[in-house]
Amino acid sequence: MLAAVPAAQADPPDPAAKKKQLDAELGKSKTELAEASDQLGKSVASYNQAQVRFEAVQVRYAAAQGRLAAAKAADVVAASKLAAAERALRGAVADVEEGERQIAEKRALAGRAVRSAYQQQNSLVGLSIALRGASPADVATGIQVQRNVFGIQSNALANLNNAQAQLASKRVKVAAAEKAAAAARAESAKTVKQVTELTKQVAADKAEADAIRIEKLTLYKRAEREKNSEQAQYNALLAERNRVEQLLIARARAEKAAAERRKAAREKAEREKARREGRPPRQIPDDPDDGGGRLSRPVDTYITSPFGMRFHPILHYWKLHDGTDFGAGCGTPIRAAASGRVTDRYYNGGYGNRIFISHGVIGGHSVTSVYNHLSRYKARVGERVTRGEIIGYVGTTGYSTGCHLHFMVYQDGRVVNPMKWL
């Protein structure tokens, strides 16, 4: 009967520090995703990992861009230094060439002065003057000419020495300019190499960022689809739970009314019997229950997820985990928590294969236990089962992340924490 209604559906950032922070955030995200479905968790985790990689490559890209800008600025400075050094070198070379030209001229002048002096110092000069019958004034003039020639010689030699000293100084400057130009060329070549390498790195980082951006978009769309599926599945679970609650509430009222009628009938029979036997009537208890009002664990194993409210890390709202999950391998026998009658068994998209056992009225409450995600059934609808009897086997049917039993208890038609009854 329960299955009759279908369910609804400044400085560049430090890449290492940033990556450490992102890894920590990713670890936290993975922990939170444990409450999501397996596929949704994987999709969102993949998207988060792509986001981490994208942010990390963005950090690298920004850092590389910063280093590239610095390298380009250094390249401009190096190029300027190189241009200045080469200008200085050209000027120094020109100075040397001019100095060499001047020395050549001064050397020629000095040579002529030496020859003239030699000629003037020749003893034939005085004799020549005397033989020509020169006057004393002419002789004096000749001596003065000789003195002038010796002065010219001395000045020419002094100028030549000065020019040679200046040339030597200029050659030192040329050597220094050549050394500075060589250093500037090396520095410029280094910065050009750095700019080239960083340009390639920036291009590679940008290409990687673009590729991850596309991958991230794909993963985002996949995660959105899974998120919508998760929302639809949760809505279906709510609809199924609400539908079942309405039916079980009505059934609980009927069971309690029937139990009251049975008790009233027993009380009436007891009063009649007591009257015939001439004694006071004894107090009539409620319908007897099996196990003193408690339910047994349907599988003897550990609890993987308790009943209660929890915050969905992706849908971002609180939702009720409406049962207790027991971890067990697929095929593990499931036993009836108490004696009762199998009222329903069917498949639901969220809960998978389900089986319901009504335990009647226990402690004044109508109690129904429900077993979900079964791989297969053993008990049939309408069958009476006893506590501990195998009714089915653990599975992972429906909206399940793995083999386990999702055990539920309805009290007076409303879902309650099973641990209240176990």
CSV table of C-alpha atoms in Angstrom, one decimal:
chain,number,residue,atom,x,y,z
A,1,MET,CA,0.0,0.0,0.0
A,2,LEU,CA,2.9,2.4,0.8
A,3,ALA,CA,4.4,1.8,-2.6
A,4,ALA,CA,1.1,2.7,-4.4
A,5,VAL,CA,1.9,6.4,-4.7
A,6,PRO,CA,5.1,7.1,-6.7
A,7,ALA,CA,7.8,9.4,-5.2
A,8,ALA,CA,8.5,12.9,-6.8
A,9,GLN,CA,12.1,13.6,-8.4
A,10,ALA,CA,52.0,44.8,-4.1
A,11,ASP,CA,55.0,42.5,-4.2
A,12,PRO,CA,54.2,39.5,-6.2
A,13,PRO,CA,52.4,37.0,-3.9
A,14,ASP,CA,54.3,34.0,-2.6
A,15,PRO,CA,53.1,30.9,-4.5
A,16,ALA,CA,54.3,28.5,-1.9
A,17,ALA,CA,52.4,30.2,1.0
A,18,LYS,CA,49.3,30.6,-1.2
A,19,LYS,CA,49.4,26.9,-2.2
A,20,LYS,CA,49.7,25.9,1.5
A,21,GLN,CA,46.6,27.9,2.4
A,22,LEU,CA,44.6,26.5,-0.6
A,23,ASP,CA,45.6,22.9,0.4
A,24,ALA,CA,44.3,23.5,3.9
A,25,GLU,CA,41.0,24.9,2.5
A,26,LEU,CA,40.7,21.9,0.2
A,27,GLY,CA,41.3,19.5,3.1
A,28,LYS,CA,38.5,21.1,5.0
A,29,SER,CA,36.2,21.0,2.0
A,30,LYS,CA,36.9,17.3,1.5
A,31,THR,CA,35.9,16.6,5.2
A,32,GLU,CA,32.7,18.6,4.8
A,33,LEU,CA,31.9,16.7,1.6
A,34,ALA,CA,31.6,13.4,3.5
A,35,GLU,CA,28.0,14.3,4.1
A,36,ALA,CA,27.2,14.7,0.4
A,37,SER,CA,26.5,11.9,-2.0
A,38,ASP,CA,29.4,10.0,-3.4
A,39,GLN,CA,29.1,11.3,-7.0
A,40,LEU,CA,28.3,14.8,-5.9
A,41,GLY,CA,31.2,14.7,-3.4
A,42,LYS,CA,33.6,13.6,-6.2
A,43,SER,CA,32.3,16.2,-8.6
A,44,VAL,CA,32.6,19.1,-6.1
A,45,ALA,CA,36.0,17.8,-4.9
A,46,SER,CA,37.2,17.7,-8.5
A,47,TYR,CA,35.9,21.3,-9.0
A,48,ASN,CA,37.6,22.4,-5.8
A,49,GLN,CA,40.9,20.8,-6.8
A,50,ALA,CA,40.6,22.6,-10.2
A,51,GLN,CA,39.9,25.8,-8.3
A,52,VAL,CA,43.0,25.3,-6.1
A,53,ARG,CA,45.1,24.6,-9.2
A,54,PHE,CA,43.7,27.6,-11.0
A,55,GLU,CA,44.4,29.9,-8.0
A,56,ALA,CA,47.9,28.5,-7.6
A,57,VAL,CA,48.7,29.1,-11.3
A,58,GLN,CA,47.2,32.5,-11.1
A,59,VAL,CA,49.6,33.3,-8.2
A,60,ARG,CA,52.5,31.9,-10.3
A,61,TYR,CA,51.3,33.9,-13.3
A,62,ALA,CA,51.1,37.1,-11.2
A,63,ALA,CA,54.6,36.4,-9.7
A,64,ALA,CA,56.0,35.7,-13.2
A,65,GLN,CA,54.5,38.9,-14.5
A,66,GLY,CA,56.1,40.9,-11.6
A,67,ARG,CA,59.5,39.3,-12.3
A,68,LEU,CA,59.0,40.0,-16.1
A,69,ALA,CA,58.2,43.6,-15.4
A,70,ALA,CA,61.3,43.9,-13.2
A,71,ALA,CA,63.4,42.2,-15.8
A,72,LYS,CA,62.1,44.5,-18.5
A,73,ALA,CA,62.9,47.5,-16.4
A,74,ALA,CA,66.4,46.1,-15.7
A,75,ASP,CA,66.7,45.5,-19.4
A,76,VAL,CA,65.9,49.2,-20.1
A,77,VAL,CA,68.5,50.3,-17.6
A,78,ALA,CA,71.1,47.8,-19.0
A,79,ALA,CA,70.4,49.0,-22.5
A,80,SER,CA,70.8,52.6,-21.4
A,81,LYS,CA,74.1,51.7,-19.7
A,82,LEU,CA,75.2,49.9,-22.8
A,83,ALA,CA,74.4,52.8,-25.1
A,84,ALA,CA,76.3,55.2,-22.8
A,85,ALA,CA,79.2,52.8,-22.5
A,86,GLU,CA,79.4,52.5,-26.3
A,87,ARG,CA,79.2,56.2,-26.8
A,88,ALA,CA,82.0,56.7,-24.3
A,89,LEU,CA,84.0,54.0,-26.1
A,90,ARG,CA,83.5,55.7,-29.4
A,91,GLY,CA,84.5,59.1,-28.0
A,92,ALA,CA,87.6,57.6,-26.4
A,93,VAL,CA,88.6,55.9,-29.6
A,94,ALA,CA,88.0,59.1,-31.5
A,95,ASP,CA,90.2,60.9,-28.9
A,96,VAL,CA,93.0,58.4,-29.4
A,97,GLU,CA,92.8,58.7,-33.1
A,98,GLU,CA,92.9,62.5,-32.8
A,99,GLY,CA,95.8,62.2,-30.4
A,100,GLU,CA,97.7,59.9,-32.7
A,101,ARG,CA,97.2,62.4,-35.6
A,102,GLN,CA,98.4,65.2,-33.4
A,103,ILE,CA,101.5,63.2,-32.4
A,104,ALA,CA,102.3,62.5,-36.0
A,105,GLU,CA,102.1,66.2,-36.8
A,106,LYS,CA,104.2,67.1,-33.7
A,107,ARG,CA,106.7,64.4,-34.5
A,108,ALA,CA,107.1,65.8,-38.1
A,109,LEU,CA,107.5,69.3,-36.7
A,110,ALA,CA,110.0,68.1,-34.1
A,111,GLY,CA,111.9,66.4,-36.9
A,112,ARG,CA,112.2,69.5,-38.9
A,113,ALA,CA,113.3,71.4,-35.9
A,114,VAL,CA,116.0,68.9,-35.2
A,115,ARG,CA,117.3,69.0,-38.7
A,116,SER,CA,117.3,72.8,-38.7
A,117,ALA,CA,119.1,72.9,-35.3
A,118,TYR,CA,121.7,70.5,-36.6
A,119,GLN,CA,122.3,72.6,-39.6
A,120,GLN,CA,122.5,75.8,-37.4
A,121,GLN,CA,125.0,74.1,-35.0
A,122,ASN,CA,127.3,73.2,-37.9
A,123,SER,CA,130.6,75.1,-37.6
A,124,LEU,CA,130.3,76.1,-41.2
A,125,VAL,CA,127.6,78.5,-40.4
A,126,GLY,CA,129.9,81.0,-38.6
A,127,LEU,CA,132.5,80.5,-41.3
A,128,SER,CA,129.9,81.0,-44.0
A,129,ILE,CA,128.9,84.3,-42.3
A,130,ALA,CA,132.6,85.4,-42.0
A,131,LEU,CA,133.5,84.4,-45.6
A,132,ARG,CA,130.6,86.4,-46.9
A,133,GLY,CA,132.2,89.4,-45.1
A,134,ALA,CA,129.2,89.9,-43.0
A,135,SER,CA,129.0,92.8,-40.8
A,136,PRO,CA,129.0,92.4,-37.0
A,137,ALA,CA,125.2,93.1,-37.1
A,138,ASP,CA,124.7,90.2,-39.5
A,139,VAL,CA,126.7,87.9,-37.3
A,140,ALA,CA,124.6,88.9,-34.3
A,141,THR,CA,121.5,88.2,-36.4
A,142,GLY,CA,122.7,84.8,-37.3
A,143,ILE,CA,123.4,83.9,-33.7
A,144,GLN,CA,119.9,85.0,-32.8
A,145,VAL,CA,118.4,82.9,-35.5
A,146,GLN,CA,120.4,79.9,-34.2
A,147,ARG,CA,119.0,80.6,-30.7
A,148,ASN,CA,115.4,80.8,-32.1
A,149,VAL,CA,115.9,77.5,-33.9
A,150,PHE,CA,117.1,75.8,-30.7
A,151,GLY,CA,114.0,77.2,-28.9
A,152,ILE,CA,111.7,75.9,-31.6
A,153,GLN,CA,113.4,72.5,-31.3
A,154,SER,CA,112.9,72.5,-27.5
A,155,ASN,CA,109.2,73.5,-27.8
A,156,ALA,CA,108.5,70.9,-30.5
A,157,LEU,CA,110.0,68.2,-28.3
A,158,ALA,CA,108.0,69.3,-25.3
A,159,ASN,CA,104.8,69.4,-27.3
A,160,LEU,CA,105.6,65.9,-28.6
A,161,ASN,CA,106.1,64.6,-25.1
A,162,ASN,CA,102.9,66.1,-23.8
A,163,ALA,CA,100.9,64.8,-26.8
A,164,GLN,CA,102.3,61.3,-26.1
A,165,ALA,CA,101.4,61.5,-22.4
A,166,GLN,CA,97.9,62.6,-23.3
A,167,LEU,CA,97.6,59.8,-25.8
A,168,ALA,CA,98.6,57.2,-23.2
A,169,SER,CA,95.9,58.6,-20.9
A,170,LYS,CA,93.4,58.4,-23.7
A,171,ARG,CA,94.3,54.8,-24.4
A,172,VAL,CA,93.8,54.0,-20.7
A,173,LYS,CA,90.3,55.6,-21.0
A,174,VAL,CA,89.7,53.5,-24.1
A,175,ALA,CA,90.6,50.3,-22.2
A,176,ALA,CA,88.3,51.3,-19.3
A,177,ALA,CA,85.5,52.2,-21.8
A,178,GLU,CA,86.0,48.9,-23.5
A,179,LYS,CA,85.7,47.0,-20.2
A,180,ALA,CA,82.6,49.0,-19.2
A,181,ALA,CA,81.1,48.4,-22.6
A,182,ALA,CA,81.8,44.6,-22.3
A,183,ALA,CA,80.2,44.6,-18.8
A,184,ALA,CA,77.2,46.5,-20.1
A,185,ARG,CA,76.9,44.1,-23.0
A,186,ALA,CA,77.0,41.1,-20.6
A,187,GLU,CA,74.4,42.7,-18.3
A,188,SER,CA,72.2,43.6,-21.3
A,189,ALA,CA,72.5,40.0,-22.6
A,190,LYS,CA,71.6,38.6,-19.2
A,191,THR,CA,68.5,40.8,-18.9
A,192,VAL,CA,67.5,40.0,-22.5
A,193,LYS,CA,67.8,36.3,-21.6
A,194,GLN,CA,65.7,36.8,-18.4
A,195,VAL,CA,63.0,38.7,-20.3
A,196,THR,CA,62.9,35.9,-22.9
A,197,GLU,CA,62.7,33.2,-20.3
A,198,LEU,CA,60.1,35.0,-18.2
A,199,THR,CA,58.1,35.9,-21.3
A,200,LYS,CA,57.9,32.1,-22.1
A,201,GLN,CA,57.0,31.4,-18.4
A,202,VAL,CA,54.3,34.0,-18.4
A,203,ALA,CA,52.9,32.6,-21.6
A,204,ALA,CA,53.0,29.0,-20.2
A,205,ASP,CA,51.3,30.0,-17.0
A,206,LYS,CA,48.6,31.9,-18.9
A,207,ALA,CA,48.1,28.9,-21.2
A,208,GLU,CA,47.8,26.6,-18.1
A,209,ALA,CA,45.4,29.0,-16.4
A,210,ASP,CA,43.3,29.1,-19.5
A,211,ALA,CA,43.2,25.3,-19.7
A,212,ILE,CA,42.3,25.0,-16.0
A,213,ARG,CA,39.7,27.7,-16.4
A,214,ILE,CA,38.0,25.6,-19.2
A,215,GLU,CA,38.4,22.4,-17.1
A,216,LYS,CA,37.0,24.2,-14.0
A,217,LEU,CA,34.0,25.4,-16.0
A,218,THR,CA,33.3,21.8,-17.2
A,219,LEU,CA,33.7,20.5,-13.6
A,220,TYR,CA,31.4,23.3,-12.3
A,221,LYS,CA,28.7,22.4,-14.8
A,222,ARG,CA,29.0,18.7,-13.8
A,223,ALA,CA,28.9,19.6,-10.1
A,224,GLU,CA,25.8,21.8,-10.8
A,225,ARG,CA,24.1,18.8,-12.4
A,226,GLU,CA,25.0,16.6,-9.5
A,227,LYS,CA,23.9,19.3,-7.1
A,228,ASN,CA,20.5,19.5,-8.9
A,229,SER,CA,20.3,15.7,-8.8
A,230,GLU,CA,21.1,15.8,-5.1
A,231,GLN,CA,18.4,18.4,-4.5
A,232,ALA,CA,15.9,16.3,-6.5
A,233,GLN,CA,16.8,13.2,-4.6
A,234,TYR,CA,16.4,15.0,-1.3
A,235,ASN,CA,13.1,16.4,-2.4
A,236,ALA,CA,12.0,12.9,-3.4
A,237,LEU,CA,13.1,11.6,0.0
A,238,LEU,CA,11.1,14.3,1.8
A,239,ALA,CA,8.1,13.6,-0.4
A,240,GLU,CA,8.4,9.8,0.3
A,241,ARG,CA,8.9,10.3,4.0
A,242,ASN,CA,5.9,12.7,4.3
A,243,ARG,CA,3.7,10.4,2.3
A,244,VAL,CA,4.7,7.4,4.4
A,245,GLU,CA,4.2,9.4,7.6
A,246,GLN,CA,0.6,10.3,6.6
A,247,LEU,CA,-0.2,6.7,5.9
A,248,LEU,CA,1.4,5.4,9.0
A,249,ILE,CA,-0.2,8.1,11.2
A,250,ALA,CA,-3.6,6.8,9.9
A,251,ARG,CA,-2.4,3.2,10.4
A,252,ALA,CA,-1.2,4.0,13.9
A,253,ARG,CA,-4.5,5.5,14.9
A,254,ALA,CA,-6.3,2.4,13.6
A,255,GLU,CA,-3.8,0.1,15.4
A,256,LYS,CA,-4.2,2.0,18.7
A,257,ALA,CA,-8.0,2.0,18.3
A,258,ALA,CA,-8.0,-1.7,17.6
A,259,ALA,CA,-5.7,-2.3,20.6
A,260,GLU,CA,-8.1,-0.2,22.8
A,261,ARG,CA,-11.1,-2.2,21.5
A,262,ARG,CA,-9.2,-5.5,22.2
A,263,LYS,CA,-8.3,-4.3,25.7
A,264,ALA,CA,-11.9,-3.1,26.3
A,265,ALA,CA,-13.1,-6.5,25.2
A,266,ARG,CA,-10.7,-8.3,27.5
A,267,GLU,CA,-11.7,-6.0,30.4
A,268,LYS,CA,-15.4,-6.8,29.7
A,269,ALA,CA,-14.7,-10.5,29.6
A,270,GLU,CA,-12.7,-10.2,32.9
A,271,ARG,CA,-15.5,-8.4,34.6
A,272,GLU,CA,-18.0,-11.0,33.5
A,273,LYS,CA,-15.7,-13.8,34.7
A,274,ALA,CA,-15.0,-12.0,38.0
A,275,ARG,CA,-18.8,-11.5,38.5
A,276,ARG,CA,-19.4,-15.2,37.9
A,277,GLU,CA,-16.6,-16.2,40.2
A,278,GLY,CA,-17.6,-13.7,42.8
A,279,ARG,CA,-14.2,-11.9,43.0
A,280,PRO,CA,-12.9,-8.4,42.0
A,281,PRO,CA,-11.9,-8.0,38.4
A,282,ARG,CA,-8.1,-8.1,37.7
A,283,GLN,CA,-6.4,-5.2,35.9
A,284,ILE,CA,-6.0,-6.0,32.2
A,285,PRO,CA,-2.6,-5.0,30.6
A,286,ASP,CA,-2.2,-3.6,27.2
A,287,ASP,CA,-1.4,-5.9,24.3
A,288,PRO,CA,1.7,-7.9,25.2
A,289,ASP,CA,4.9,-6.9,23.4
A,290,ASP,CA,8.0,-8.9,22.6
A,291,GLY,CA,11.1,-7.9,24.4
A,292,GLY,CA,9.9,-5.5,27.1
A,293,GLY,CA,9.2,-2.6,24.8
A,294,ARG,CA,12.7,-2.6,23.2
A,295,LEU,CA,13.9,-3.3,19.7
A,296,SER,CA,17.0,-5.4,18.8
A,297,ARG,CA,19.7,-4.2,16.5
A,298,PRO,CA,18.9,-5.4,13.0
A,299,VAL,CA,22.6,-6.1,12.3
A,300,ASP,CA,25.3,-6.7,14.8
A,301,THR,CA,27.8,-4.1,13.6
A,302,TYR,CA,28.9,-0.5,14.1
A,303,ILE,CA,27.0,2.7,13.5
A,304,THR,CA,28.4,4.8,10.6
A,305,SER,CA,25.9,7.7,10.7
A,306,PRO,CA,23.5,8.5,13.5
A,307,PHE,CA,20.0,10.0,13.3
A,308,GLY,CA,19.8,13.8,13.5
A,309,MET,CA,20.0,17.1,11.7
A,310,ARG,CA,23.1,17.9,9.7
A,311,PHE,CA,24.2,20.8,7.5
A,312,HIS,CA,24.6,19.9,3.9
A,313,PRO,CA,27.9,21.3,2.7
A,314,ILE,CA,26.8,21.9,-0.9
A,315,LEU,CA,23.0,22.6,-0.7
A,316,HIS,CA,23.7,24.8,2.4
A,317,TYR,CA,20.8,24.0,4.5
A,318,TRP,CA,20.0,21.7,7.5
A,319,LYS,CA,18.4,18.4,6.7
A,320,LEU,CA,17.3,15.5,8.7
A,321,HIS,CA,19.1,12.2,8.5
A,322,ASP,CA,16.0,10.2,9.3
A,323,GLY,CA,17.5,6.9,10.5
A,324,THR,CA,20.6,5.2,11.9
A,325,ASP,CA,23.1,3.8,9.4
A,326,PHE,CA,24.8,0.5,10.2
A,327,GLY,CA,28.0,-0.3,8.3
A,328,ALA,CA,27.9,-3.8,6.8
A,329,GLY,CA,28.9,-5.5,3.7
A,330,CYS,CA,26.4,-6.2,0.9
A,331,GLY,CA,24.7,-9.6,1.5
A,332,THR,CA,24.9,-9.3,5.3
A,333,PRO,CA,21.6,-10.8,6.8
A,334,ILE,CA,19.2,-8.3,8.3
A,335,ARG,CA,17.0,-9.5,11.2
A,336,ALA,CA,13.7,-8.3,12.4
A,337,ALA,CA,14.1,-5.8,15.3
A,338,ALA,CA,11.0,-7.4,17.0
A,339,SER,CA,8.2,-9.6,16.2
A,340,GLY,CA,5.5,-8.2,13.9
A,341,ARG,CA,3.9,-8.4,10.5
A,342,VAL,CA,5.5,-7.3,7.2
A,343,THR,CA,3.2,-4.6,5.9
A,344,ASP,CA,5.0,-3.3,2.9
A,345,ARG,CA,8.0,-3.9,0.7
A,346,TYR,CA,8.9,-2.0,-2.5
A,347,TYR,CA,11.6,0.0,-4.3
A,348,ASN,CA,12.0,3.7,-4.0
A,349,GLY,CA,14.5,5.8,-5.9
A,350,GLY,CA,15.9,7.3,-2.7
A,351,TYR,CA,15.6,4.6,-0.2
A,352,GLY,CA,16.1,1.7,-2.6
A,353,ASN,CA,14.5,-1.6,-1.6
A,354,ARG,CA,12.5,-1.1,1.5
A,355,ILE,CA,10.7,-3.4,3.9
A,356,PHE,CA,8.2,-2.4,6.7
A,357,ILE,CA,7.4,-4.4,9.8
A,358,SER,CA,4.6,-3.3,12.1
A,359,HIS,CA,5.2,-4.3,15.7
A,360,GLY,CA,1.8,-3.1,16.9
A,361,VAL,CA,1.4,-1.0,20.0
A,362,ILE,CA,4.4,-1.0,22.4
A,363,GLY,CA,4.2,1.0,25.5
A,364,GLY,CA,1.1,2.8,24.2
A,365,HIS,CA,2.8,3.7,20.9
A,366,SER,CA,2.3,2.3,17.5
A,367,VAL,CA,5.8,1.2,16.3
A,368,THR,CA,6.9,0.4,12.8
A,369,SER,CA,10.5,-0.4,11.8
A,370,VAL,CA,11.8,0.2,8.3
A,371,TYR,CA,14.9,-1.3,6.6
A,372,ASN,CA,16.3,0.4,3.5
A,373,HIS,CA,18.8,-0.1,0.6
A,374,LEU,CA,18.3,-3.9,0.7
A,375,SER,CA,20.0,-6.0,-1.9
A,376,ARG,CA,17.1,-8.5,-1.8
A,377,TYR,CA,14.2,-9.6,0.4
A,378,LYS,CA,13.5,-12.7,2.3
A,379,ALA,CA,10.2,-12.0,4.1
A,380,ARG,CA,7.0,-11.4,2.2
A,381,VAL,CA,4.2,-8.9,2.7
A,382,GLY,CA,1.6,-10.2,5.2
A,383,GLU,CA,4.0,-12.6,6.8
A,384,ARG,CA,4.4,-12.8,10.5
A,385,VAL,CA,8.0,-12.6,11.6
A,386,THR,CA,9.7,-13.1,15.0
A,387,ARG,CA,12.4,-11.1,16.6
A,388,GLY,CA,15.8,-12.0,15.0
A,389,GLU,CA,14.3,-13.7,12.0
A,390,ILE,CA,16.1,-12.9,8.7
A,391,ILE,CA,14.0,-10.6,6.6
A,392,GLY,CA,16.4,-9.5,3.9
A,393,TYR,CA,20.0,-8.6,3.1
A,394,VAL,CA,22.2,-5.5,3.2
A,395,GLY,CA,22.7,-3.7,-0.1
A,396,THR,CA,23.3,-0.3,-1.7
A,397,THR,CA,20.2,0.2,-3.8
A,398,GLY,CA,18.6,3.6,-4.3
A,399,TYR,CA,20.4,6.8,-3.4
A,400,SER,CA,23.3,5.1,-1.5
A,401,THR,CA,27.0,5.7,-1.3
A,402,GLY,CA,27.9,2.1,-0.4
A,403,CYS,CA,26.7,-1.0,1.3
A,404,HIS,CA,24.9,-0.3,4.5
A,405,LEU,CA,21.6,-0.5,6.3
A,406,HIS,CA,19.6,2.6,6.8
A,407,PHE,CA,17.3,1.7,9.7
A,408,MET,CA,14.3,3.8,10.6
A,409,VAL,CA,11.6,3.7,13.3
A,410,TYR,CA,8.2,5.3,13.0
A,411,GLN,CA,6.5,6.0,16.4
A,412,ASP,CA,2.7,6.7,16.0
A,413,GLY,CA,3.4,7.3,12.3
A,414,ARG,CA,6.2,9.8,12.7
A,415,VAL,CA,9.9,9.1,12.2
A,416,VAL,CA,12.0,9.2,15.5
A,417,ASN,CA,15.5,8.4,16.5
A,418,PRO,CA,15.9,4.6,16.4
A,419,MET,CA,18.3,4.6,19.3
A,420,LYS,CA,15.3,5.6,21.5
A,421,TRP,CA,14.0,2.1,20.9
A,422,LEU,CA,17.1,0.0,20.5
